[in-house]
Amino acid sequence: HLVTDPKYGFLKQLGINVENPGLYDGRWGGSGKLIESISPATGKVIAKVRESTPQEASNAITEARKAWPQWASIPMPTRGDIVRQIGDELRRHLEPLGRLVSLEMGKILPEGIGEVQEFIDICDYAVGLSRTLPGSIFPSERKNHALLEKWNPLGVIGVISAFNFPIAVYGWNSAIAMICGNTIVWKEASSTPLIAIATTKIIASVLERNGIPGSVASLITGGSDVGETLVNDKRVPLISFTGSTNVGRQVALKIQERFGRSLLELGGNNALIVTQDADLEMAVRAAVFSCVGTAGQRCTTTRRLILHKKIKDEFLGKLKTAYKSITDRVGDPLDDGVLYGPLHNQPAVDAYKVSIQKAVEAGGTIEFGGKQIQRPGFYVEPTIISGLPAGAEIVQQETFAPIVYILEVNSLEEAIDFNNGVEQGLSSSLFTKSIGNVFQWIGPHGSDCGIVNINIGTSGAEIGGAFGGEKATGGGRESGSDAWKHYMRRATVTINYGNELPLAQGIKFE
Ligand code: UN1
């Protein structure tokens, strides 16, 4: 176990032991399978986790439901103060928690720390929101009547998160859901349980010292049986799900059947367009981070580079040079100076290989990479493939790996057609200096994605905006803007403060 290796002393600081209980509903427990958490960089076991059973998951929902009336009765700014304390505690644990993200997920340390920072940022945001959350008053058409909107919490929120952002996405959901007055049951990806346990310990310590039941932020670990328990439970009015489009579709249908709500963050097939008037140096730098950052495992990763014919060769040449320099920076994601780490696990390596084989069979040319890197852990070469049509089956798919397809176009219209010509609609970028292009891109005939960037890459969104995408990406919006509305129910309230009873639309009933 790496947990006993002094090099990983930060695990002890986070309360991670050789064997860890994977269930928290105010008390730690779990009597399900004992699973191993594996380091993607070495393939070695970090520590073991005793998962929760479906019955224990159901009990956790009961506990979170029990805690709800108390939590929902606390004034919103006071709930905001609790979230502020969670943010402060995360600040104190920024470095060790970032290291754990890096160790267990496999992303490089600055990105591991960046993810914890994203949670801290959304806590700050939620604290502000807890004193500013708006409601509306509309003019009533009736004399001595008031027409207004009152927002109330939903109850227990289920959060099902993915391995690639094992803490930030939970942060977006939990910080906002908590100030809104909901309690939470979190199911983390089954391959990143230690991050969930360490995070839950931090949050639990804040809740407990404030005399609030820990079950306000409960954790269940386990596989799809535990996830299904959460999805099918009528006591959970909203499930926020991050994951693949295929699983998301099943989740959404199940929830729809019981008239629950779902907030979906599903796949992306994100394109970055470079026009002939773009700043190529900047476009290349942005493309490198968007294509190979996080080893291609962000839902916002650039999967297609759409290049104007006139700049295609020059751009591709510069891109390959940049990829070469990345090759020298491959290593253990926890080590200084490393820019490129492993894929998360063996199935990801297998999916990478299958996609490359399919691309080559379809007539694609490997411009760069294409092979597994021979070293312990799950490393593959960042890969560029050209020569496939935009409609090729493999180009239309999201492979969660650092593979980017080069597509050539003659005009912005054609580029936008390609950008929009996939089933997903998450993120998109345009590199241009033309103001006309900018407004075409953000207008009704431009990008059909939820994230529409200009002169920056497709990944790395800030928390202040609403994050999410259209079409097969699921339509959900999380994090900033008015994403809080997902976690509340709206009541339209009409109050008659007069002595008469006029009907709307001027109807007379007498
Ligand atoms: C994800 O990949 O699931 O915009 C979320 C980004 C990050 C979040 C990605 N802030 O790339």
Coordinates of C-alpha atoms and ligand atoms in Angstrom, one line a residue:
H1 CA 0.0 0.0 0.0
L2 CA 1.3 3.4 -0.9
V3 CA -0.4 4.7 2.2
T4 CA 2.4 3.2 4.3
D5 CA 5.1 4.8 2.1
P6 CA 6.5 8.0 3.8
K7 CA 6.7 9.6 0.4
Y8 CA 2.9 9.8 0.5
G9 CA 2.7 11.2 4.0
F10 CA -0.1 13.6 2.9
L11 CA -2.5 10.6 2.9
K12 CA -2.2 10.3 6.7
Q13 CA -2.7 14.1 7.0
L14 CA -6.1 13.5 5.2
G15 CA -7.0 10.7 7.5
I16 CA -6.6 8.0 4.8
N17 CA -5.6 4.6 6.2
V18 CA -4.7 1.2 4.8
E19 CA -8.4 0.2 4.9
N20 CA -11.1 2.9 4.9
P21 CA -14.8 2.9 5.5
G22 CA -16.5 4.1 2.3
L23 CA -19.9 5.2 3.7
Y24 CA -20.7 8.3 5.7
D25 CA -24.2 9.3 6.8
G26 CA -23.3 11.0 10.0
R27 CA -21.3 8.0 11.0
W28 CA -18.6 6.2 9.1
G29 CA -19.3 2.6 8.0
G30 CA -19.8 0.4 5.0
S31 CA -20.1 -3.4 4.8
G32 CA -19.9 -3.9 1.0
K33 CA -17.0 -5.1 -1.2
L34 CA -13.4 -4.3 -0.2
I35 CA -12.0 -2.6 -3.3
E36 CA -8.5 -1.3 -4.1
S37 CA -7.8 2.2 -5.2
I38 CA -5.0 2.1 -7.8
S39 CA -2.5 4.8 -8.7
P40 CA -2.7 5.4 -12.5
A41 CA 0.9 6.5 -12.6
T42 CA 2.3 3.2 -11.1
G43 CA -0.6 0.7 -11.2
K44 CA 0.1 0.2 -7.4
V45 CA -2.5 0.0 -4.7
I46 CA -2.9 3.2 -2.7
A47 CA -5.3 1.9 -0.1
K48 CA -8.4 -0.2 0.3
V49 CA -12.0 1.0 0.7
R50 CA -15.0 -0.9 2.1
E51 CA -17.8 0.1 -0.2
S52 CA -21.4 0.6 0.9
T53 CA -24.2 -1.8 0.0
P54 CA -27.4 -0.7 -1.8
Q55 CA -29.2 -1.1 1.6
E56 CA -26.7 1.2 3.2
A57 CA -27.1 3.7 0.4
S58 CA -30.8 3.7 1.0
N59 CA -30.2 4.2 4.7
A60 CA -28.0 7.2 3.9
I61 CA -30.9 8.7 1.9
T62 CA -33.0 8.2 5.0
E63 CA -30.5 10.0 7.2
A64 CA -30.0 12.8 4.7
R65 CA -33.8 13.2 4.5
K66 CA -34.0 13.3 8.3
A67 CA -31.4 16.0 8.5
W68 CA -33.2 18.1 5.9
P69 CA -35.9 20.0 8.0
Q70 CA -33.2 21.2 10.4
W71 CA -30.9 22.3 7.6
A72 CA -33.6 24.0 5.6
S73 CA -34.8 26.0 8.6
I74 CA -31.4 27.6 9.1
P75 CA -31.3 31.1 7.5
M76 CA -29.6 31.1 4.1
P77 CA -26.8 33.4 5.2
T78 CA -26.0 31.1 8.1
R79 CA -25.9 28.2 5.8
G80 CA -23.6 30.4 3.7
D81 CA -21.4 30.8 6.7
I82 CA -21.1 27.0 7.1
V83 CA -20.1 26.8 3.4
R84 CA -17.6 29.6 4.1
Q85 CA -16.1 27.4 6.8
I86 CA -15.9 24.5 4.4
G87 CA -14.0 26.7 1.9
D88 CA -11.6 27.8 4.7
E89 CA -11.0 24.1 5.7
L90 CA -10.4 23.3 2.0
R91 CA -7.9 26.1 1.8
R92 CA -6.0 24.6 4.7
H93 CA -6.0 21.3 3.0
L94 CA -5.3 22.6 -0.5
E95 CA -1.9 21.1 -1.0
P96 CA -2.5 17.5 0.5
L97 CA -5.9 17.3 -1.2
G98 CA -4.5 18.4 -4.5
R99 CA -1.8 15.7 -4.1
L100 CA -4.4 13.1 -3.5
V101 CA -6.3 14.1 -6.6
S102 CA -3.1 13.9 -8.5
L103 CA -2.2 10.5 -7.0
E104 CA -5.6 8.8 -7.4
M105 CA -7.0 10.4 -10.5
G106 CA -3.7 10.8 -12.3
K107 CA -3.8 14.4 -13.4
I108 CA -0.7 16.6 -12.8
L109 CA -0.3 18.3 -9.5
P110 CA -1.0 21.9 -10.6
E111 CA -4.3 20.6 -12.0
G112 CA -5.0 18.5 -8.9
I113 CA -4.5 21.7 -6.8
G114 CA -6.5 23.6 -9.4
E115 CA -9.4 21.3 -8.8
V116 CA -9.5 21.9 -5.1
Q117 CA -9.1 25.6 -5.9
E118 CA -12.3 25.4 -8.0
F119 CA -14.2 24.0 -5.0
I120 CA -12.8 26.8 -2.8
D121 CA -13.9 29.4 -5.5
I122 CA -17.4 28.0 -5.7
C123 CA -17.6 28.1 -1.9
D124 CA -16.8 31.8 -2.0
Y125 CA -19.4 32.2 -4.8
A126 CA -22.0 30.3 -2.8
V127 CA -21.4 32.5 0.3
G128 CA -22.1 35.6 -1.8
L129 CA -25.2 34.0 -3.3
S130 CA -26.4 33.1 0.2
R131 CA -26.9 36.8 0.8
T132 CA -28.0 37.8 -2.7
L133 CA -30.2 34.9 -4.0
P134 CA -32.9 36.8 -5.9
G135 CA -36.7 36.4 -6.1
S136 CA -39.0 38.3 -8.4
I137 CA -42.1 40.5 -7.9
F138 CA -44.2 41.0 -11.1
P139 CA -46.9 43.6 -11.6
S140 CA -50.3 42.0 -11.0
E141 CA -53.1 42.8 -13.4
R142 CA -55.5 42.7 -10.5
K143 CA -56.1 45.6 -8.0
N144 CA -54.5 45.0 -4.6
H145 CA -52.8 41.9 -5.6
A146 CA -49.1 40.9 -5.5
L147 CA -47.6 38.4 -7.9
L148 CA -44.2 37.0 -6.8
E149 CA -41.8 34.1 -7.0
K150 CA -40.6 32.2 -3.9
W151 CA -37.8 29.7 -4.2
N152 CA -37.5 26.8 -1.8
P153 CA -35.1 24.0 -1.5
L154 CA -35.9 20.6 -3.1
G155 CA -34.8 18.2 -0.3
V156 CA -32.2 15.5 -0.7
I157 CA -30.0 16.0 -3.8
G158 CA -28.1 13.0 -5.3
V159 CA -24.7 13.8 -6.8
I160 CA -23.1 11.2 -9.1
S161 CA -19.7 12.4 -10.2
A162 CA -17.0 11.1 -12.6
F163 CA -13.4 10.1 -12.1
N164 CA -11.9 12.9 -14.2
F165 CA -13.0 15.8 -11.9
P166 CA -13.4 13.9 -8.7
I167 CA -13.7 16.9 -6.4
A168 CA -14.5 20.1 -8.4
V169 CA -17.8 18.8 -9.9
Y170 CA -18.9 17.7 -6.4
G171 CA -17.9 21.2 -5.2
W172 CA -20.1 23.0 -7.8
N173 CA -23.1 20.9 -6.8
S174 CA -22.7 20.7 -3.1
A175 CA -21.7 24.3 -2.3
I176 CA -24.7 25.7 -4.3
A177 CA -27.1 22.9 -3.2
M178 CA -26.2 23.5 0.5
I179 CA -26.8 27.2 0.6
C180 CA -30.1 26.6 -1.2
G181 CA -31.1 24.4 1.8
N182 CA -30.7 20.9 0.4
T183 CA -29.0 17.9 1.9
I184 CA -26.8 15.8 -0.3
V185 CA -25.9 12.1 -0.9
W186 CA -22.8 11.9 -3.0
K187 CA -21.8 8.9 -5.1
E188 CA -18.2 9.3 -6.4
A189 CA -16.7 7.3 -9.3
S190 CA -15.8 3.9 -7.9
S191 CA -12.2 4.4 -8.9
T192 CA -11.6 7.6 -6.9
P193 CA -13.1 6.7 -3.5
L194 CA -10.2 8.1 -1.4
I195 CA -10.7 11.6 -2.7
A196 CA -14.4 11.4 -1.8
I197 CA -13.6 10.1 1.7
A198 CA -11.0 12.8 2.4
T199 CA -13.3 15.5 1.1
T200 CA -16.2 14.2 3.1
K201 CA -14.1 14.1 6.3
I202 CA -13.2 17.7 5.8
I203 CA -16.9 18.7 5.3
A204 CA -18.1 16.5 8.2
S205 CA -15.6 18.1 10.6
V206 CA -17.1 21.5 9.8
L207 CA -20.7 20.3 10.1
E208 CA -20.1 18.5 13.3
R209 CA -18.3 21.4 15.1
N210 CA -21.3 23.5 14.2
G211 CA -23.7 21.0 15.7
I212 CA -25.2 20.1 12.4
P213 CA -25.9 16.5 11.4
G214 CA -23.0 15.1 9.2
S215 CA -25.7 13.5 7.1
V216 CA -26.3 16.9 5.5
A217 CA -23.3 15.9 3.2
S218 CA -23.5 12.1 3.0
L219 CA -21.2 9.8 1.0
I220 CA -21.9 6.4 -0.6
T221 CA -19.2 4.6 -2.5
G222 CA -19.8 1.7 -4.7
G223 CA -20.6 0.6 -8.3
S224 CA -23.7 0.9 -10.4
D225 CA -25.9 -1.0 -7.9
V226 CA -25.3 1.8 -5.4
G227 CA -25.8 4.4 -8.1
E228 CA -29.1 2.8 -9.2
T229 CA -30.3 2.9 -5.6
L230 CA -29.9 6.7 -5.6
V231 CA -31.3 7.2 -9.1
N232 CA -34.4 5.1 -8.4
D233 CA -35.2 6.5 -5.0
K234 CA -38.3 8.8 -5.0
R235 CA -37.1 10.6 -1.9
V236 CA -34.3 12.1 -4.1
P237 CA -36.0 14.8 -6.2
L238 CA -32.9 15.8 -8.1
I239 CA -30.0 13.8 -9.4
S240 CA -27.0 15.7 -10.7
F241 CA -25.2 13.2 -13.0
T242 CA -21.8 13.6 -14.7
G243 CA -20.6 10.9 -17.0
S244 CA -21.0 9.3 -20.4
T245 CA -23.9 10.1 -22.7
N246 CA -24.9 6.4 -22.8
V247 CA -25.2 6.0 -19.0
G248 CA -26.7 9.5 -18.7
R249 CA -29.5 8.6 -21.1
Q250 CA -30.4 5.5 -18.9
V251 CA -30.2 7.7 -15.8
A252 CA -32.4 10.4 -17.3
L253 CA -35.1 7.9 -18.4
K254 CA -35.2 6.2 -15.0
I255 CA -35.6 9.6 -13.3
Q256 CA -38.2 10.8 -15.8
E257 CA -40.2 7.7 -15.1
R258 CA -40.6 8.8 -11.5
F259 CA -41.0 12.5 -12.4
G260 CA -37.8 13.4 -10.7
R261 CA -35.4 16.0 -12.0
S262 CA -32.0 15.4 -13.6
L263 CA -29.1 17.7 -14.1
L264 CA -26.9 16.1 -16.8
E265 CA -23.3 16.8 -17.7
L266 CA -22.6 14.2 -20.4
G267 CA -20.1 13.8 -23.2
G268 CA -18.5 16.4 -25.4
N269 CA -16.9 16.3 -28.8
N270 CA -15.4 19.7 -28.7
A271 CA -14.0 21.5 -31.6
L272 CA -11.5 24.4 -31.9
I273 CA -11.6 26.3 -35.1
V274 CA -8.7 28.3 -36.4
T275 CA -9.5 30.9 -39.1
Q276 CA -7.0 32.3 -41.6
D277 CA -6.8 35.6 -39.7
A278 CA -6.1 34.0 -36.3
D279 CA -3.0 34.5 -34.1
L280 CA -1.4 31.1 -34.8
E281 CA 1.1 31.1 -31.9
M282 CA -1.7 31.7 -29.5
A283 CA -4.0 29.2 -31.2
V284 CA -1.3 26.5 -31.0
R285 CA -0.6 27.1 -27.3
A286 CA -4.4 27.0 -26.5
A287 CA -4.8 23.8 -28.6
V288 CA -2.0 22.1 -26.8
F289 CA -3.5 22.6 -23.4
S290 CA -7.0 21.8 -24.6
C291 CA -5.9 18.6 -26.5
V292 CA -3.3 17.1 -24.2
G293 CA -4.0 18.7 -20.8
T294 CA -5.3 16.2 -18.2
A295 CA -4.1 13.6 -20.8
G296 CA -7.3 14.4 -22.8
Q297 CA -9.6 13.4 -20.0
R298 CA -11.7 16.5 -19.6
C299 CA -15.2 16.5 -20.9
T300 CA -14.2 19.8 -22.4
T301 CA -11.0 18.4 -24.1
T302 CA -10.6 19.5 -27.7
R303 CA -11.3 16.4 -29.8
R304 CA -11.4 18.1 -33.3
L305 CA -9.2 20.8 -34.7
I306 CA -11.0 22.5 -37.6
L307 CA -8.4 24.4 -39.6
H308 CA -8.7 26.8 -42.5
K309 CA -7.0 25.3 -45.6
K310 CA -4.7 28.3 -45.9
I311 CA -3.1 27.9 -42.4
K312 CA -3.6 24.2 -42.0
D313 CA 0.0 23.0 -42.8
E314 CA 1.7 25.8 -40.8
F315 CA -0.6 25.2 -37.8
L316 CA -0.1 21.5 -37.9
G317 CA 3.7 21.9 -38.1
K318 CA 3.8 24.1 -35.1
L319 CA 1.4 21.8 -33.2
K320 CA 3.6 18.8 -33.8
T321 CA 6.6 20.7 -32.5
A322 CA 4.7 21.6 -29.4
Y323 CA 3.6 18.0 -29.0
K324 CA 7.3 16.9 -29.2
S325 CA 8.2 19.2 -26.3
I326 CA 5.4 17.6 -24.3
T327 CA 6.9 14.2 -24.8
D328 CA 9.9 15.3 -22.8
R329 CA 7.6 16.3 -19.9
V330 CA 5.9 12.9 -19.4
G331 CA 6.2 11.5 -15.9
D332 CA 4.7 10.9 -12.5
P333 CA 1.9 13.6 -12.2
L334 CA 3.1 14.3 -8.7
D335 CA 6.6 15.3 -9.9
D336 CA 7.7 18.8 -10.5
G337 CA 7.8 20.0 -14.2
V338 CA 5.7 17.1 -15.5
L339 CA 3.0 18.3 -17.9
Y340 CA 1.6 15.0 -19.1
G341 CA 0.5 12.1 -16.9
P342 CA -1.2 8.8 -17.4
L343 CA -4.7 7.8 -18.4
H344 CA -6.9 6.8 -15.5
N345 CA -7.0 3.1 -15.9
Q346 CA -6.5 0.1 -18.2
P347 CA -10.0 0.3 -19.8
A348 CA -9.0 3.9 -20.9
V349 CA -5.8 2.6 -22.5
D350 CA -7.8 -0.1 -24.3
A351 CA -10.4 2.5 -25.6
Y352 CA -7.5 4.6 -26.8
K353 CA -6.0 1.7 -28.8
V354 CA -9.3 0.7 -30.3
S355 CA -10.0 4.3 -31.4
I356 CA -6.6 4.6 -33.1
Q357 CA -7.1 1.3 -34.9
K358 CA -10.5 2.4 -36.1
A359 CA -9.2 5.7 -37.3
V360 CA -6.4 4.1 -39.2
E361 CA -8.8 1.5 -40.7
A362 CA -11.0 4.4 -41.8
G363 CA -8.1 5.9 -43.7
G364 CA -6.7 8.3 -41.1
T365 CA -3.0 9.3 -41.0
I366 CA -1.3 9.3 -37.6
E367 CA 0.5 12.7 -37.6
F368 CA 1.8 12.2 -34.1
G369 CA 1.8 9.5 -31.4
G370 CA -0.5 6.6 -31.6
K371 CA 1.1 4.1 -29.2
Q372 CA 1.1 3.1 -25.6
I373 CA 4.1 4.4 -23.7
Q374 CA 6.1 1.6 -22.2
R375 CA 6.4 2.3 -18.5
P376 CA 4.4 1.3 -15.4
G377 CA 1.0 2.8 -15.1
F378 CA -1.4 3.7 -17.9
Y379 CA 0.5 6.0 -20.2
V380 CA -0.3 6.6 -23.9
E381 CA 1.2 9.0 -26.4
P382 CA -0.7 12.2 -27.2
T383 CA -2.0 11.7 -30.7
I384 CA -2.9 13.7 -33.8
I385 CA -4.8 12.1 -36.6
S386 CA -5.6 13.7 -40.0
G387 CA -7.2 12.7 -43.3
L388 CA -10.6 11.6 -41.9
P389 CA -13.9 13.2 -43.1
A390 CA -15.9 15.1 -40.5
G391 CA -18.6 12.6 -40.7
A392 CA -16.4 9.5 -40.0
E393 CA -17.8 7.3 -37.3
I394 CA -14.7 7.6 -35.1
V395 CA -14.6 11.4 -35.4
Q396 CA -18.2 11.6 -34.3
Q397 CA -17.4 9.7 -31.1
E398 CA -16.0 10.9 -27.9
T399 CA -13.0 8.8 -26.9
F400 CA -11.9 9.8 -23.4
A401 CA -8.2 10.0 -24.4
P402 CA -5.7 12.5 -25.9
I403 CA -6.6 11.9 -29.5
V404 CA -7.4 14.9 -31.8
Y405 CA -8.7 14.8 -35.4
I406 CA -7.6 17.4 -37.9
L407 CA -10.4 18.6 -40.2
E408 CA -9.8 21.1 -43.1
V409 CA -12.3 23.7 -44.2
N410 CA -12.6 26.5 -46.7
S411 CA -14.8 28.9 -44.8
L412 CA -16.1 29.8 -41.4
E413 CA -19.6 28.6 -42.5
E414 CA -18.1 25.2 -43.2
A415 CA -16.2 25.2 -39.9
I416 CA -19.4 26.0 -38.0
D417 CA -21.2 23.2 -39.8
F418 CA -18.5 20.8 -38.7
N419 CA -18.5 22.2 -35.2
N420 CA -22.3 21.6 -34.9
G421 CA -22.4 18.4 -36.9
V422 CA -21.9 16.0 -33.9
E423 CA -24.5 14.7 -31.4
Q424 CA -22.8 16.4 -28.4
G425 CA -22.9 20.2 -27.7
L426 CA -20.6 21.0 -24.8
S427 CA -17.6 23.3 -25.6
S428 CA -16.3 25.1 -28.7
S429 CA -13.7 27.6 -29.6
L430 CA -13.0 30.0 -32.4
F431 CA -9.6 31.7 -33.0
T432 CA -10.1 34.8 -35.1
K433 CA -9.3 38.6 -35.1
S434 CA -12.4 39.5 -37.0
I435 CA -15.2 41.1 -35.1
G436 CA -17.6 39.9 -37.8
N437 CA -16.5 36.3 -37.3
V438 CA -17.0 36.7 -33.5
F439 CA -20.6 37.7 -33.8
Q440 CA -21.4 35.1 -36.4
W441 CA -19.9 32.5 -34.0
I442 CA -22.0 33.6 -31.0
G443 CA -25.2 34.2 -32.9
P444 CA -28.1 32.0 -33.9
H445 CA -26.2 30.4 -36.8
G446 CA -23.0 30.0 -34.8
S447 CA -21.8 27.4 -32.3
D448 CA -24.7 25.3 -30.9
C449 CA -22.7 24.5 -27.7
G450 CA -23.2 25.5 -24.1
I451 CA -19.7 26.9 -24.0
V452 CA -18.7 29.2 -26.9
N453 CA -15.2 30.6 -26.6
I454 CA -13.2 33.0 -28.6
N455 CA -9.4 33.1 -28.6
I456 CA -9.1 30.7 -25.8
G457 CA -9.2 26.8 -25.8
T458 CA -12.3 24.6 -25.2
S459 CA -11.3 23.5 -21.7
G460 CA -10.7 25.3 -18.4
A461 CA -13.9 27.2 -17.7
E462 CA -14.3 29.5 -14.8
I463 CA -16.8 28.9 -12.0
G464 CA -18.7 32.2 -12.5
G465 CA -20.5 31.2 -15.7
A466 CA -23.0 28.4 -16.1
F467 CA -21.2 25.2 -17.1
G468 CA -22.8 22.6 -19.4
G469 CA -23.9 21.8 -22.9
E470 CA -26.7 21.2 -25.3
K471 CA -28.0 18.1 -27.3
A472 CA -26.5 14.8 -26.1
T473 CA -24.4 16.7 -23.5
G474 CA -27.7 16.7 -21.6
G475 CA -28.7 20.3 -21.3
G476 CA -27.7 20.8 -17.6
R477 CA -26.0 23.9 -16.3
E478 CA -23.9 23.9 -13.1
S479 CA -21.7 26.2 -11.2
G480 CA -22.3 30.0 -11.6
S481 CA -24.9 32.3 -13.2
D482 CA -28.4 31.1 -12.3
A483 CA -27.5 27.4 -12.1
W484 CA -28.7 27.6 -8.4
K485 CA -32.3 27.4 -9.8
H486 CA -31.8 23.7 -10.6
Y487 CA -31.5 23.0 -6.8
M488 CA -34.7 24.8 -5.9
R489 CA -38.4 24.7 -6.6
R490 CA -40.2 27.7 -7.7
A491 CA -43.6 28.7 -6.3
T492 CA -45.5 31.4 -8.1
V493 CA -47.4 33.2 -5.3
T494 CA -50.4 35.5 -5.8
I495 CA -51.5 37.4 -2.8
N496 CA -54.8 39.3 -2.6
Y497 CA -54.4 42.0 0.1
G498 CA -57.7 43.8 -0.8
N499 CA -61.4 43.2 0.0
E500 CA -62.5 42.2 -3.4
L501 CA -62.1 39.0 -5.4
P502 CA -61.4 40.0 -9.0
L503 CA -60.6 37.1 -11.4
A504 CA -57.7 37.1 -13.9
Q505 CA -58.4 37.9 -17.5
G506 CA -61.3 40.0 -16.3
I507 CA -63.7 37.0 -16.0
K508 CA -66.9 37.6 -14.3
F509 CA -68.4 34.7 -12.3
E510 CA -71.4 36.0 -10.5
Ligands
UN1_1 C1 -15.3 18.0 -16.8 O1 -14.4 17.7 -17.6 O2 -16.1 17.1 -16.4 O3 -13.9 23.6 -18.0 C2 -15.5 19.3 -16.2 C3 -13.2 22.7 -17.5 C4 -13.2 22.4 -16.1 C5 -14.3 21.5 -15.8 C6 -14.4 20.3 -16.6 N1 -13.4 23.6 -15.3 O4 -12.4 22.1 -18.3

